[in-house]
Short mmCIF file of N, CA and C in Angstrom, two decimals:
data_model
loop_
_atom_site.label_atom_id
_atom_site.label_comp_id
_atom_site.label_asym_id
_atom_site.label_seq_id
_atom_site.Cartn_x
_atom_site.Cartn_y
_atom_site.Cartn_z
N MET A 229 193.36 -4.74 134.20
CA MET A 229 192.95 -4.19 135.50
C MET A 229 193.52 -2.43 135.53
N SER A 230 192.90 -1.80 136.41
CA SER A 230 193.66 -0.54 136.84
C SER A 230 194.50 -0.42 137.84
N PRO A 231 195.62 0.75 137.01
CA PRO A 231 196.65 0.65 138.17
C PRO A 231 196.04 1.43 139.50
N SER A 232 196.61 0.82 140.72
CA SER A 232 196.65 0.86 142.01
C SER A 232 196.10 2.68 142.43
N TRP A 233 196.94 3.12 142.15
CA TRP A 233 196.34 4.64 142.19
C TRP A 233 195.19 5.45 140.98
N ALA A 234 194.23 4.24 140.44
CA ALA A 234 193.48 4.98 139.64
C ALA A 234 192.48 5.23 140.45
N GLY A 235 191.56 4.53 141.71
CA GLY A 235 190.99 5.06 142.79
C GLY A 235 191.11 5.81 143.35
N MET A 236 192.58 6.62 143.70
CA MET A 236 192.93 7.32 144.84
C MET A 236 192.00 8.68 144.42
N THR A 237 191.86 9.44 145.46
CA THR A 237 191.88 10.99 145.36
C THR A 237 193.18 11.69 144.99
N ALA A 238 192.68 12.94 144.35
CA ALA A 238 194.49 13.62 144.68
C ALA A 238 194.55 13.87 145.99
N GLU A 239 194.20 14.13 146.80
CA GLU A 239 194.74 14.46 147.84
C GLU A 239 195.26 13.10 148.94
N GLU A 240 194.95 11.48 148.33
CA GLU A 240 195.64 10.77 148.86
C GLU A 240 196.83 9.83 148.17
N ALA A 241 196.68 10.51 146.80
CA ALA A 241 197.92 10.49 146.08
C ALA A 241 198.90 11.52 146.85
N GLU A 242 198.62 12.79 147.18
CA GLU A 242 199.44 13.58 147.36
C GLU A 242 199.90 13.09 148.84
N ALA A 243 199.51 12.77 149.72
CA ALA A 243 199.78 12.24 150.84
C ALA A 243 200.46 11.01 150.82
N GLY A 244 200.36 10.11 149.95
CA GLY A 244 201.77 8.75 149.89
C GLY A 244 202.60 9.25 149.07
N GLN A 245 203.05 10.86 149.09
CA GLN A 245 204.34 10.35 148.48
C GLN A 245 205.43 11.79 148.25
N GLY A 246 206.47 11.56 148.73
CA GLY A 246 207.64 12.59 149.34
C GLY A 246 207.17 13.90 148.80
N GLY A 247 209.00 14.99 148.73
CA GLY A 247 208.83 16.17 148.28
C GLY A 247 210.02 16.49 147.29
N ASP A 248 209.93 15.42 146.51
CA ASP A 248 210.86 15.67 145.56
C ASP A 248 210.43 16.01 143.83
N GLY A 249 208.51 16.60 144.07
CA GLY A 249 207.84 16.89 142.90
C GLY A 249 207.45 15.78 142.82
N GLU A 250 207.67 14.66 142.82
CA GLU A 250 206.83 13.74 141.95
C GLU A 250 205.43 13.29 142.99
N HIS A 251 205.31 13.55 143.91
CA HIS A 251 204.02 13.98 144.61
C HIS A 251 202.83 14.82 144.10
N ASP A 252 203.83 15.51 143.07
CA ASP A 252 202.93 16.52 142.57
C ASP A 252 202.29 15.48 141.20
N LEU A 253 203.41 15.21 140.67
CA LEU A 253 202.65 14.09 139.51
C LEU A 253 201.57 12.97 139.90
N LEU A 254 202.17 12.29 141.04
CA LEU A 254 201.29 11.44 141.22
C LEU A 254 199.92 11.77 141.57
N ALA A 255 199.97 13.11 142.12
CA ALA A 255 198.21 13.85 142.75
C ALA A 255 197.62 14.23 141.43
N MET A 256 198.12 14.12 140.41
CA MET A 256 197.44 14.01 138.72
C MET A 256 197.04 13.28 138.06
N LEU A 257 197.80 12.26 138.36
CA LEU A 257 197.42 10.84 137.86
C LEU A 257 196.22 10.59 137.83
N PRO A 258 195.23 10.30 139.34
CA PRO A 258 193.73 9.99 139.54
C PRO A 258 192.75 11.13 138.62
N ARG A 259 193.01 12.34 138.51
CA ARG A 259 192.36 13.54 137.89
C ARG A 259 192.75 13.18 136.62
N LEU A 260 193.41 12.70 136.07
CA LEU A 260 193.98 12.17 134.55
C LEU A 260 193.14 11.02 134.16
N THR A 261 193.23 10.46 135.02
CA THR A 261 192.44 9.18 135.15
C THR A 261 190.64 9.45 134.89
N GLN A 262 190.16 10.17 136.12
CA GLN A 262 188.89 10.41 135.23
C GLN A 262 188.58 11.82 134.68
N LEU A 263 189.65 12.13 133.98
CA LEU A 263 189.08 13.29 132.82
C LEU A 263 189.08 11.51 131.33
N SER A 264 189.66 11.46 131.33
CA SER A 264 189.72 9.83 130.43
C SER A 264 188.73 9.40 130.25
N ASP A 265 187.71 8.92 131.85
CA ASP A 265 186.99 8.18 132.29
C ASP A 265 185.80 9.42 131.32
N ALA A 266 185.81 10.72 131.72
CA ALA A 266 184.72 11.40 131.68
C ALA A 266 184.56 11.15 129.92
N VAL A 267 185.61 11.57 129.41
CA VAL A 267 185.80 11.05 127.88
C VAL A 267 185.45 10.19 127.53
N ASN A 268 186.02 9.05 127.76
CA ASN A 268 185.73 8.04 126.90
C ASN A 268 184.64 7.06 127.69
N ARG A 269 184.49 6.55 128.72
CA ARG A 269 183.16 6.08 129.21
C ARG A 269 182.13 6.97 129.12
N GLY A 270 182.19 8.27 129.30
CA GLY A 270 180.99 9.02 129.45
C GLY A 270 180.66 9.41 127.86
N ARG A 271 181.22 8.76 126.48
CA ARG A 271 180.64 8.79 125.21
C ARG A 271 180.50 10.00 124.84
N LEU A 272 181.32 10.64 125.29
CA LEU A 272 181.52 12.61 125.04
C LEU A 272 180.94 12.81 123.73
N ALA A 273 182.33 11.89 122.81
CA ALA A 273 182.11 11.78 121.23
C ALA A 273 180.26 11.19 120.56
N GLU A 274 180.22 10.19 120.82
CA GLU A 274 178.84 9.18 120.96
C GLU A 274 177.87 10.03 121.00
N ARG A 275 177.77 10.99 122.23
CA ARG A 275 176.54 11.75 122.55
C ARG A 275 176.32 12.75 121.80
N ALA A 276 177.74 13.41 121.69
CA ALA A 276 177.42 14.47 120.74
C ALA A 276 177.62 14.28 119.07
N MET A 277 177.67 13.07 118.53
CA MET A 277 177.60 12.72 117.07
C MET A 277 176.03 12.46 117.55
N GLU A 278 175.62 11.72 118.16
CA GLU A 278 173.69 11.31 118.24
C GLU A 278 173.10 13.15 118.81
N ALA A 279 173.36 14.33 119.21
CA ALA A 279 172.87 15.07 119.59
C ALA A 279 172.75 15.87 118.03
N ALA A 280 173.75 15.89 117.06
CA ALA A 280 174.05 16.72 116.52
C ALA A 280 173.59 15.70 115.04
N GLY A 281 172.75 14.40 115.20
CA GLY A 281 172.75 13.98 114.12
C GLY A 281 174.06 13.47 113.07
N VAL A 282 174.72 12.71 113.67
CA VAL A 282 176.45 12.09 112.75
C VAL A 282 176.20 11.01 113.03
N SER A 283 176.13 10.31 111.69
CA SER A 283 176.47 8.59 112.15
C SER A 283 177.57 8.38 111.30
N VAL A 284 178.52 8.08 111.85
CA VAL A 284 179.93 7.78 111.60
C VAL A 284 180.71 7.55 113.11
N ASP A 285 181.85 6.89 112.33
CA ASP A 285 182.29 6.40 114.15
C ASP A 285 183.38 7.62 114.06
N ARG A 286 183.78 6.95 115.33
CA ARG A 286 185.13 8.35 116.18
C ARG A 286 186.10 8.61 115.05
N PRO A 287 186.86 7.51 114.17
CA PRO A 287 188.12 8.16 113.54
C PRO A 287 187.27 8.67 111.94
N ALA A 288 186.04 8.21 111.58
CA ALA A 288 185.53 9.22 110.50
C ALA A 288 185.27 10.58 110.93
N MET A 289 184.71 10.59 112.37
CA MET A 289 184.53 11.98 112.91
C MET A 289 186.20 12.87 113.45
N SER A 290 187.15 12.00 113.07
CA SER A 290 188.19 13.06 113.51
C SER A 290 188.43 13.19 112.30
N VAL A 291 188.40 12.20 111.14
CA VAL A 291 188.62 13.45 109.77
C VAL A 291 187.67 14.30 109.08
N LEU A 292 186.58 14.34 109.72
CA LEU A 292 185.36 15.08 109.42
C LEU A 292 185.68 16.71 110.06
N ILE A 293 186.40 16.27 111.23
CA ILE A 293 187.15 17.61 112.53
C ILE A 293 188.03 18.24 111.36
N SER A 294 189.02 17.12 111.30
CA SER A 294 190.31 17.77 110.77
C SER A 294 189.72 18.61 109.57
N LEU A 295 188.97 18.43 108.71
CA LEU A 295 188.59 19.27 107.75
C LEU A 295 188.01 20.25 108.05
N HIS A 296 187.05 20.24 109.01
CA HIS A 296 186.28 21.50 109.25
C HIS A 296 186.60 22.70 109.80
N MET A 297 188.33 22.06 110.92
CA MET A 297 188.96 22.68 110.85
C MET A 297 190.27 23.40 110.10
N ALA A 298 190.72 22.49 109.44
CA ALA A 298 191.31 23.25 107.97
C ALA A 298 190.68 24.61 107.49
N GLY A 299 189.06 24.34 107.41
CA GLY A 299 188.45 25.77 106.70
C GLY A 299 188.24 25.10 105.28
N GLY A 300 188.76 24.52 104.76
CA GLY A 300 189.18 24.07 103.36
C GLY A 300 189.37 22.45 102.91
N PRO A 301 189.56 21.88 101.79
CA PRO A 301 189.76 20.84 101.26
C PRO A 301 191.40 20.81 101.71
N LEU A 302 191.87 19.26 102.08
CA LEU A 302 192.90 19.10 102.54
C LEU A 302 193.66 17.77 101.64
N ARG A 303 194.77 17.35 101.88
CA ARG A 303 195.10 16.26 101.04
C ARG A 303 195.37 15.17 102.22
N VAL A 304 195.28 13.93 102.03
CA VAL A 304 194.91 12.69 103.08
C VAL A 304 196.11 12.86 103.55
N GLY A 305 197.34 12.95 103.52
CA GLY A 305 198.74 13.57 103.86
C GLY A 305 198.19 14.03 105.67
N GLU A 306 197.84 15.72 104.84
CA GLU A 306 197.92 16.38 105.82
C GLU A 306 196.70 16.39 107.10
N ILE A 307 195.70 15.56 106.09
CA ILE A 307 195.04 15.44 107.48
C ILE A 307 195.40 14.42 108.66
N ALA A 308 196.16 13.56 108.12
CA ALA A 308 196.85 12.13 108.51
C ALA A 308 197.52 12.92 109.68
N ALA A 309 198.71 14.00 109.30
CA ALA A 309 199.17 14.77 110.01
C ALA A 309 198.56 15.69 111.03
N ARG A 310 197.43 15.95 110.83
CA ARG A 310 196.59 16.99 112.00
C ARG A 310 196.44 15.83 113.12
N MET A 311 195.95 14.34 112.45
CA MET A 311 195.11 13.19 113.36
C MET A 311 196.19 12.70 114.29
N GLN A 312 197.85 13.19 113.79
CA GLN A 312 198.84 12.26 113.93
C GLN A 312 198.34 10.60 113.93
N VAL A 313 198.30 9.67 112.72
CA VAL A 313 197.90 8.95 112.57
C VAL A 313 199.17 8.58 110.91
N VAL A 314 199.22 7.68 110.64
CA VAL A 314 199.38 7.25 109.29
C VAL A 314 198.44 7.31 108.22
N GLY A 315 199.16 7.68 106.96
CA GLY A 315 197.92 7.75 105.99
C GLY A 315 196.77 6.79 105.64
N PRO A 316 197.58 5.48 105.35
CA PRO A 316 196.66 4.77 104.86
C PRO A 316 195.07 4.14 105.72
N HIS A 317 195.68 4.92 107.35
CA HIS A 317 194.42 4.76 108.10
C HIS A 317 193.54 6.01 107.61
N VAL A 318 194.04 7.19 107.65
CA VAL A 318 193.25 8.06 106.73
C VAL A 318 192.23 8.09 105.63
N THR A 319 193.12 7.07 104.52
CA THR A 319 192.79 6.87 103.45
C THR A 319 191.42 5.96 103.38
N ARG A 320 191.22 4.71 104.16
CA ARG A 320 190.58 3.78 104.98
C ARG A 320 189.28 4.86 105.32
N GLN A 321 189.35 5.68 105.82
CA GLN A 321 188.31 6.63 106.36
C GLN A 321 187.85 7.24 105.42
N VAL A 322 188.27 7.97 104.47
CA VAL A 322 187.90 8.91 103.80
C VAL A 322 187.18 7.97 102.50
N ASN A 323 188.00 7.32 102.26
CA ASN A 323 187.24 5.78 101.07
C ASN A 323 185.91 5.79 101.59
N GLU A 324 185.73 5.33 102.85
CA GLU A 324 184.54 5.22 103.28
C GLU A 324 183.50 6.20 103.70
N LEU A 325 184.20 7.69 104.05
CA LEU A 325 183.29 8.28 103.85
C LEU A 325 182.58 9.27 102.62
N ALA A 326 183.51 9.07 101.62
CA ALA A 326 183.24 8.98 100.23
C ALA A 326 182.39 8.27 99.27
N ARG A 327 182.08 6.74 100.27
CA ARG A 327 181.53 6.08 99.50
C ARG A 327 179.88 6.15 100.00
N ARG A 328 179.69 7.18 101.14
CA ARG A 328 178.61 7.20 101.84
C ARG A 328 178.39 8.68 101.22
N GLY A 329 179.08 8.96 100.64
CA GLY A 329 178.66 10.83 99.97
C GLY A 329 178.96 11.60 101.25
N LEU A 330 179.58 11.53 102.08
CA LEU A 330 179.75 12.29 102.95
C LEU A 330 180.94 13.75 102.91
N VAL A 331 181.78 12.88 101.79
CA VAL A 331 183.06 13.63 101.43
C VAL A 331 183.84 13.23 99.70
N HIS A 332 183.71 14.42 99.30
CA HIS A 332 184.55 14.15 97.94
C HIS A 332 185.48 14.76 97.69
N ARG A 333 186.29 13.89 96.37
CA ARG A 333 187.38 14.22 96.36
C ARG A 333 187.50 15.37 95.15
N VAL A 334 188.59 16.99 95.57
CA VAL A 334 188.26 17.51 93.99
C VAL A 334 189.92 17.70 94.32
N THR A 335 190.15 18.13 92.75
CA THR A 335 190.98 18.76 92.23
C THR A 335 192.09 19.63 93.01
N ASP A 336 193.71 19.49 93.60
CA ASP A 336 193.89 20.34 93.77
C ASP A 336 194.23 21.86 92.93
N PRO A 337 194.37 22.82 93.67
CA PRO A 337 194.36 23.98 92.32
C PRO A 337 195.88 24.11 91.97
N ASP A 338 196.58 24.23 93.12
CA ASP A 338 198.08 24.16 93.10
C ASP A 338 199.00 23.09 92.23
N ASP A 339 198.22 22.09 92.35
CA ASP A 339 198.85 20.65 91.30
C ASP A 339 197.72 19.65 91.02
N GLN A 340 197.52 19.71 89.78
CA GLN A 340 196.69 19.55 89.16
C GLN A 340 196.46 17.58 89.13
N ARG A 341 197.54 17.39 89.20
CA ARG A 341 197.64 15.80 89.45
C ARG A 341 197.25 15.39 90.82
N ALA A 342 197.33 16.03 92.26
CA ALA A 342 197.25 15.75 93.33
C ALA A 342 195.30 16.10 93.51
N ARG A 343 194.77 15.45 94.48
CA ARG A 343 193.61 15.43 94.90
C ARG A 343 193.35 15.77 96.41
N LEU A 344 192.26 16.36 96.42
CA LEU A 344 191.97 16.96 98.12
C LEU A 344 190.86 16.48 98.49
N VAL A 345 190.48 16.48 99.80
CA VAL A 345 189.07 15.57 99.92
C VAL A 345 188.74 16.86 101.05
N GLU A 346 186.96 17.26 100.50
CA GLU A 346 186.24 17.84 101.14
C GLU A 346 185.02 17.68 101.53
N ALA A 347 184.43 17.90 102.96
CA ALA A 347 183.51 17.69 103.25
C ALA A 347 182.27 18.03 102.21
N THR A 348 181.11 17.30 101.93
CA THR A 348 179.97 17.75 101.66
C THR A 348 179.13 19.14 102.02
N ALA A 349 178.88 20.28 101.51
CA ALA A 349 178.18 21.05 102.50
C ALA A 349 177.43 20.09 103.64
N GLU A 350 176.40 19.35 103.12
CA GLU A 350 175.41 18.52 104.33
C GLU A 350 177.02 18.09 105.85
N GLU A 351 177.26 17.33 105.31
CA GLU A 351 178.23 17.07 106.39
C GLU A 351 179.20 17.96 106.93
N ALA A 352 179.28 19.46 106.22
CA ALA A 352 180.05 20.10 106.84
C ALA A 352 179.35 20.86 107.98
N ALA A 353 178.12 21.07 107.74
CA ALA A 353 177.30 21.40 108.77
C ALA A 353 176.81 20.36 110.08
N ALA A 354 176.98 19.34 109.30
CA ALA A 354 176.97 18.01 110.52
C ALA A 354 177.89 18.49 111.36
N THR A 355 178.69 18.55 110.72
CA THR A 355 180.03 18.22 111.60
C THR A 355 180.35 19.87 112.75
N ASP A 356 179.84 20.94 111.62
CA ASP A 356 179.74 21.95 112.63
C ASP A 356 178.79 21.92 113.73
N ARG A 357 177.32 21.20 113.84
CA ARG A 357 176.69 20.97 114.92
C ARG A 357 177.33 20.28 116.25
N TYR A 358 178.45 18.94 115.58
CA TYR A 358 178.63 18.75 116.66
C TYR A 358 179.44 19.39 117.33
N ILE A 359 180.79 19.80 116.91
CA ILE A 359 181.64 20.45 117.42
C ILE A 359 180.57 21.75 118.12
N ARG A 360 179.88 22.03 117.73
CA ARG A 360 179.26 23.52 118.71
C ARG A 360 178.56 22.76 120.02
N THR A 361 178.28 21.34 119.85
CA THR A 361 177.29 20.65 120.69
C THR A 361 178.57 20.40 122.14
N VAL A 362 179.56 19.90 121.67
CA VAL A 362 180.93 19.91 122.39
C VAL A 362 181.39 21.25 122.98
N LEU A 363 181.51 21.66 121.92
CA LEU A 363 181.93 23.59 122.66
C LEU A 363 180.64 23.74 123.77
N GLY A 364 179.77 23.45 123.25
CA GLY A 364 178.55 23.54 124.58
C GLY A 364 178.37 23.43 125.82
N TRP A 365 179.03 22.02 125.54
CA TRP A 365 178.64 21.31 127.27
C TRP A 365 180.90 21.54 127.71
N PHE A 366 181.48 21.71 127.18
CA PHE A 366 182.35 22.34 127.79
C PHE A 366 182.01 23.66 128.49
N GLY A 367 181.35 24.56 127.50
CA GLY A 367 181.63 25.71 128.35
C GLY A 367 180.92 25.75 129.42
N ASP A 368 179.21 24.62 129.18
CA ASP A 368 178.98 24.58 130.46
C ASP A 368 179.58 24.08 131.96
N ALA A 369 180.52 23.33 131.02
CA ALA A 369 181.26 22.51 132.58
C ALA A 369 182.01 23.61 133.24
N LEU A 370 182.24 25.30 132.31
CA LEU A 370 183.02 26.32 132.69
C LEU A 370 182.74 27.14 133.03
N ALA A 371 181.52 27.38 133.11
CA ALA A 371 180.68 27.94 133.38
C ALA A 371 180.52 29.04 134.84
N GLY A 372 181.13 28.57 135.44
CA GLY A 372 181.57 29.32 136.74
C GLY A 372 183.24 29.69 136.68
N TRP A 373 183.94 29.26 136.05
CA TRP A 373 184.97 30.00 135.31
C TRP A 373 185.28 31.76 135.55
N SER A 374 186.25 32.02 135.90
CA SER A 374 186.26 33.54 135.47
C SER A 374 187.49 33.38 134.05
N PRO A 375 186.82 34.28 133.68
CA PRO A 375 187.49 34.31 132.02
C PRO A 375 188.85 33.97 132.29
N HIS A 376 190.13 34.97 133.14
CA HIS A 376 191.10 34.70 133.76
C HIS A 376 191.59 33.14 133.62
N ASP A 377 190.75 32.04 134.28
CA ASP A 377 191.03 30.67 134.60
C ASP A 377 191.21 30.22 134.15
N ARG A 378 190.03 30.69 132.80
CA ARG A 378 189.33 29.71 131.53
C ARG A 378 190.74 29.69 131.02
N GLU A 379 191.29 31.08 130.78
CA GLU A 379 192.67 31.43 129.80
C GLU A 379 193.77 30.73 130.16
N VAL A 380 193.70 30.61 131.25
CA VAL A 380 195.29 29.83 132.20
C VAL A 380 194.94 28.42 131.77
N PHE A 381 193.65 28.16 131.98
CA PHE A 381 193.83 26.72 132.15
C PHE A 381 193.62 25.78 130.38
N GLY A 382 193.45 27.26 129.57
CA GLY A 382 193.55 26.60 127.56
C GLY A 382 194.91 26.45 127.92
N ARG A 383 195.80 27.52 128.40
CA ARG A 383 196.98 27.75 127.68
C ARG A 383 197.93 26.87 128.37
N LEU A 384 197.57 26.33 129.54
CA LEU A 384 197.88 24.78 130.32
C LEU A 384 198.09 23.68 129.28
N LEU A 385 197.11 23.60 129.50
CA LEU A 385 196.23 22.49 128.75
C LEU A 385 197.16 21.94 127.29
N GLY A 386 197.27 23.11 126.46
CA GLY A 386 197.33 22.96 125.29
C GLY A 386 199.41 22.85 125.56
N ARG A 387 200.10 23.44 126.39
CA ARG A 387 201.44 23.27 127.09
C ARG A 387 201.76 21.42 127.61
N PHE A 388 200.76 21.24 128.29
CA PHE A 388 200.83 19.93 128.65
C PHE A 388 200.81 18.89 127.42
N VAL A 389 199.50 19.29 126.62
CA VAL A 389 199.25 18.25 125.58
C VAL A 389 200.60 18.41 124.49
N ASP A 390 201.47 19.72 124.05
CA ASP A 390 202.20 19.56 123.27
C ASP A 390 203.40 18.99 124.17
N ASP A 391 203.53 19.25 125.11
CA ASP A 391 205.18 19.14 125.60
C ASP A 391 205.15 16.90 125.61
N LEU A 392 203.85 16.36 126.29
CA LEU A 392 203.59 15.38 126.32
C LEU A 392 204.11 14.54 125.07
N THR A 393 202.69 14.94 124.28
CA THR A 393 203.32 14.69 122.61
C THR A 393 204.63 14.63 121.89
N ALA A 394 204.98 15.55 122.25
CA ALA A 394 206.62 15.32 121.93
C ALA A 394 207.64 14.25 122.73
N HIS A 395 207.45 14.31 124.28
CA HIS A 395 207.84 13.30 124.58
C HIS A 395 207.50 12.39 124.89
N LEU A 396 206.37 11.83 123.99
CA LEU A 396 206.85 9.94 123.65
C LEU A 396 206.77 10.11 122.10
N ASP A 397 206.85 10.88 121.93
CA ASP A 397 207.32 11.00 119.53
C ASP A 397 208.75 10.45 120.13
N SER A 398 209.63 11.06 121.13
CA SER A 398 210.91 11.23 121.05
C SER A 398 211.09 9.82 121.77
N LEU A 399 210.13 9.38 122.64
CA LEU A 399 210.72 7.79 122.40
C LEU A 399 210.08 6.97 121.60
N ASP A 400 209.50 7.53 120.80
CA ASP A 400 209.27 6.48 119.65
C ASP A 400 210.15 6.45 118.32
N ASP A 401 211.15 7.96 118.57
CA ASP A 401 212.01 7.72 117.64
C ASP A 401 213.05 7.10 118.53
N ASN A 402 213.55 6.59 118.72
CA ASN A 402 214.42 6.43 119.85
C ASN A 402 214.54 4.83 120.05
N ARG A 403 213.36 4.26 119.94
CA ARG A 403 212.83 2.57 120.24
C ARG A 403 213.49 2.18 118.38
N PRO A 404 214.07 1.03 119.40
CA PRO A 404 214.92 0.35 118.10
C PRO A 404 214.01 -0.11 117.52
N ALA A 405 214.34 -0.01 115.84
CA ALA A 405 213.96 -0.63 114.79
C ALA A 405 213.27 -2.71 114.97
#
């Protein structure tokens, strides 16, 4: 069941709280829920994969995006760090992608004992189509925004995600074993 604030508008949430700054946070919750719904229920990733002709699941797509954004092959541990998941999760995804011929392992030129994961040329092109599809949709949504507003939004969104991630990581670090 959704929290009671999930159906509120920002104005309703703001009207319901006092002046200690908490109302600002409460007013954001419905908007964050809407954003999550737009991305998840709106099936953003699935729609973009379909439009780009990519036939993998979301976790596999995350591996492929990590490789794409790196601009070259990565170790499994590096992919896991970029995705903020544990190595065995990435290993399973890489093994399945390799089985399907979408990635292959290459020798690390800096350490002949280590292996790197690299997308095939065809899959790299498909991942690029996926990213361009998503960026096109985001660009369309922001088309009426000034360059300044886009820059401020990007900066503040990055700051929020970084700060929230760090805070949640600190909660995990302080959890009793």
